[in-house]
């Protein structure tokens, strides 16, 4: 705020809030739940203690705003998961994840058969977009179109993906660290998403039934 004209300008602060709030709404956040804290890192204004240069501001300092952030709930009640960086020993189970994908940066259209690389935890595995199931509104999550022919920049959708080799993933609701992913193509991140469901299969391609899962757990 010490670099505004005039210094510590409330008008400039309000202008920034308006511009940033518009962007936050577009990506699905509620600006009313996000504090906008005017500070000067160079001068130390409003970082730890309130500043007389910003006497028009009645909200929290930066430190107070950080202290008000709720710590995310960790899945401490779940089985231990240890993603490995270099060595993988996977016991012959293939997966077909179904995930919600948001297209961020792709020059054209993405359709069935698209074959990018999926980055999930420490895995980097080529996948195939087997089927685009639906196009959805990324703010509300409501379905816009069933079985669309393609997705383009800014679209969100539910996509069935098939990896080219076995990989270990979880649904985002069960274990978030193993349930979020990035889609990369030509060294560019073209989409991000979360895994909504996982269809596990054995090496022969036969679907693993619930009865078989229960039997194996005994």
Coordinates of C-alpha atoms in Angstrom, one line a residue:
X1 CA 0.0 0.0 0.0
X2 CA 3.0 2.3 0.3
X3 CA 3.4 2.3 -3.5
X4 CA -0.1 3.7 -4.3
X5 CA -0.8 7.2 -5.3
X6 CA -1.4 8.8 -2.9
X7 CA 0.2 6.4 -0.4
X8 CA -2.1 4.1 1.6
X9 CA -5.0 5.0 -0.7
X10 CA -8.4 3.6 0.3
X11 CA -9.7 4.2 -3.2
X12 CA -7.0 2.0 -4.6
X13 CA -7.7 -0.7 -2.0
X14 CA -11.4 -0.7 -2.9
X15 CA -10.5 -0.9 -6.6
X16 CA -8.3 -4.0 -6.0
X17 CA -11.0 -5.7 -4.0
X18 CA -13.5 -5.1 -6.8
X19 CA -11.1 -6.5 -9.4
X20 CA -10.0 -9.6 -7.4
X21 CA -13.5 -10.4 -6.2
X22 CA -14.6 -10.6 -9.8
X23 CA -11.9 -13.1 -10.6
X24 CA -12.6 -15.1 -7.4
X25 CA -16.3 -15.5 -8.4
X26 CA -15.3 -16.8 -11.8
X27 CA -13.2 -19.6 -10.3
X28 CA -15.9 -20.6 -7.8
X29 CA -14.9 -18.8 -4.5
X30 CA -17.1 -16.6 -2.4
X31 CA -15.3 -13.2 -1.9
X32 CA -17.5 -12.4 1.2
X33 CA -15.6 -15.2 3.0
X34 CA -12.2 -14.0 2.1
X35 CA -10.5 -11.2 4.1
X36 CA -8.7 -8.5 2.0
X37 CA -5.9 -7.1 4.2
X38 CA -4.1 -3.9 3.1
X39 CA -0.4 -4.1 4.1
X40 CA 3.0 -2.7 3.3
X41 CA 5.6 -5.5 3.5
X42 CA 8.4 -2.9 3.0
X43 CA 7.3 -0.6 5.8
X44 CA 5.7 -3.3 8.0
X45 CA 2.3 -1.6 8.0
X46 CA -0.6 -3.8 9.2
X47 CA 1.6 -7.0 9.2
X48 CA 1.7 -7.7 12.9
X49 CA 0.3 -4.5 14.4
X50 CA -2.2 -2.0 13.2
X51 CA -0.8 1.0 11.4
X52 CA -1.8 4.6 11.7
X53 CA -1.2 4.9 8.0
X54 CA -4.2 2.6 7.5
X55 CA -6.5 4.1 10.1
X56 CA -9.5 3.8 7.6
X57 CA -9.1 0.0 7.7
X58 CA -11.0 -1.7 10.5
X59 CA -10.3 -5.4 9.7
X60 CA -7.6 -7.8 11.0
X61 CA -3.9 -7.5 10.6
X62 CA -2.2 -10.0 8.3
X63 CA -1.1 -12.1 11.2
X64 CA -4.6 -12.1 12.7
X65 CA -6.1 -13.1 9.4
X66 CA -3.7 -16.0 9.1
X67 CA -4.5 -17.1 12.7
X68 CA -8.2 -17.2 11.8
X69 CA -7.7 -19.8 9.1
X70 CA -9.1 -23.1 10.1
X71 CA -6.7 -26.0 9.9
X72 CA -7.9 -28.5 7.4
X73 CA -9.1 -31.8 8.8
X74 CA -6.5 -34.6 8.2
X75 CA -7.7 -38.1 7.4
X76 CA -6.1 -39.5 10.6
X77 CA -8.8 -42.2 10.8
X78 CA -7.9 -43.6 7.4
X79 CA -5.4 -46.4 6.6
X80 CA -1.8 -45.1 6.2
X81 CA -0.8 -44.1 2.7
X82 CA 2.8 -43.6 1.7
X83 CA 3.2 -42.4 -2.0
X84 CA 6.8 -43.3 -3.0
X85 CA 9.0 -41.1 -5.1
X86 CA 11.2 -43.6 -6.9
X87 CA 10.2 -47.3 -6.3
X88 CA 6.8 -48.7 -7.0
X89 CA 5.7 -52.2 -6.1
X90 CA 2.1 -52.5 -7.3
X91 CA 0.3 -55.8 -7.0
X92 CA -1.4 -56.3 -10.3
X93 CA -4.5 -54.1 -9.9
X94 CA -5.4 -51.7 -12.7
X95 CA -7.7 -48.7 -12.1
X96 CA -10.1 -46.7 -14.2
X97 CA -10.6 -43.4 -12.3
X98 CA -13.6 -41.2 -13.0
X99 CA -12.9 -37.6 -12.2
X100 CA -14.1 -34.0 -12.4
X101 CA -11.9 -32.2 -14.8
X102 CA -11.5 -28.4 -15.3
X103 CA -9.8 -27.4 -18.6
X104 CA -7.4 -24.5 -17.9
X105 CA -4.9 -24.2 -20.7
X106 CA -5.5 -26.1 -24.0
X107 CA -5.4 -24.5 -27.5
X108 CA -8.1 -26.6 -29.0
X109 CA -10.9 -29.0 -28.0
X110 CA -10.5 -32.2 -25.9
X111 CA -12.6 -35.2 -26.9
X112 CA -12.8 -38.9 -26.4
X113 CA -9.5 -40.6 -27.0
X114 CA -7.4 -37.7 -25.8
X115 CA -4.1 -39.1 -24.3
X116 CA -2.3 -36.8 -21.9
X117 CA -0.2 -37.6 -18.8
X118 CA -1.9 -37.7 -15.4
X119 CA 0.1 -36.4 -12.5
X120 CA -1.4 -37.8 -9.2
X121 CA 0.7 -37.6 -6.0
X122 CA 4.1 -38.9 -7.2
X123 CA 2.8 -40.8 -10.2
X124 CA 3.1 -39.6 -13.8
X125 CA 1.2 -42.0 -16.0
X126 CA -0.2 -41.7 -19.5
X127 CA -4.0 -42.0 -19.6
X128 CA -6.7 -42.0 -22.2
X129 CA -9.9 -40.0 -21.9
X130 CA -12.2 -43.1 -22.6
X131 CA -15.4 -41.1 -22.3
X132 CA -16.5 -37.6 -21.6
X133 CA -19.6 -38.3 -19.5
X134 CA -21.0 -34.9 -18.8
X135 CA -20.3 -31.2 -19.1
X136 CA -21.0 -29.4 -15.8
X137 CA -21.2 -25.9 -14.4
X138 CA -18.0 -25.5 -12.5
X139 CA -19.6 -23.1 -10.0
X140 CA -22.7 -25.0 -9.1
X141 CA -21.7 -28.5 -10.2
X142 CA -25.0 -28.9 -12.1
X143 CA -25.0 -30.9 -15.3
X144 CA -25.2 -28.9 -18.5
X145 CA -24.9 -31.5 -21.2
X146 CA -24.7 -35.3 -21.3
X147 CA -22.0 -37.0 -23.4
X148 CA -20.6 -33.8 -25.0
X149 CA -18.4 -34.3 -28.0
X150 CA -15.6 -32.1 -26.5
X151 CA -14.5 -29.8 -23.7
X152 CA -12.6 -26.6 -24.3
X153 CA -10.8 -24.0 -22.3
X154 CA -12.8 -23.0 -19.2
X155 CA -15.2 -26.0 -19.3
X156 CA -15.6 -28.5 -16.5
X157 CA -16.8 -32.1 -16.9
X158 CA -16.9 -35.6 -15.6
X159 CA -14.5 -37.8 -17.6
X160 CA -13.8 -41.5 -17.5
X161 CA -10.0 -42.1 -17.8
X162 CA -8.1 -45.3 -18.4
X163 CA -4.4 -45.4 -17.4
X164 CA -1.9 -47.2 -19.6
X165 CA -0.4 -49.1 -16.7
X166 CA -1.5 -49.8 -13.0
X167 CA -1.6 -46.8 -10.7
X168 CA -2.7 -46.2 -7.1
X169 CA -5.4 -43.6 -6.5
X170 CA -8.3 -42.9 -4.1
X171 CA -11.5 -40.9 -4.4
X172 CA -11.0 -37.3 -3.3
X173 CA -13.8 -37.8 -0.6
X174 CA -11.9 -40.7 0.9
X175 CA -8.3 -39.5 0.8
X176 CA -7.8 -36.0 -0.8
X177 CA -4.0 -36.3 -1.3
X178 CA -4.4 -39.3 -3.5
X179 CA -7.6 -38.0 -5.1
X180 CA -6.5 -34.8 -6.8
X181 CA -4.6 -34.6 -10.1
X182 CA -3.2 -32.5 -12.9
X183 CA -3.5 -33.3 -16.6
X184 CA -0.3 -32.4 -18.5
X185 CA 0.3 -32.2 -22.3
X186 CA 3.6 -31.1 -23.9
X187 CA 4.9 -30.0 -20.6
X188 CA 1.9 -27.7 -20.0
X189 CA -0.7 -28.2 -17.3
X190 CA -3.9 -28.2 -19.4
X191 CA -6.4 -29.3 -16.7
X192 CA -6.9 -30.1 -13.0
X193 CA -9.4 -32.2 -11.2
X194 CA -10.5 -34.6 -8.5
X195 CA -11.3 -38.3 -8.6
X196 CA -15.0 -39.0 -7.9
X197 CA -14.9 -42.8 -8.3
X198 CA -12.5 -45.6 -9.1
X199 CA -13.3 -48.8 -11.0
X200 CA -10.8 -51.4 -10.0
X201 CA -9.9 -54.2 -12.3
X202 CA -7.6 -57.3 -12.2
X203 CA -4.9 -57.9 -14.8
X204 CA -7.2 -60.0 -17.0
X205 CA -9.6 -57.1 -17.4
X206 CA -12.4 -58.7 -15.3
X207 CA -14.1 -56.4 -12.9
X208 CA -13.4 -57.0 -9.2
X209 CA -16.8 -57.7 -7.6
X210 CA -17.7 -56.6 -4.1
X211 CA -17.9 -60.3 -3.0
X212 CA -14.4 -60.8 -4.2
X213 CA -13.2 -57.8 -2.3
X214 CA -14.8 -59.0 0.9
X215 CA -13.4 -62.5 0.5
X216 CA -9.9 -61.1 0.0
X217 CA -10.2 -59.0 3.1
X218 CA -10.9 -62.1 5.4

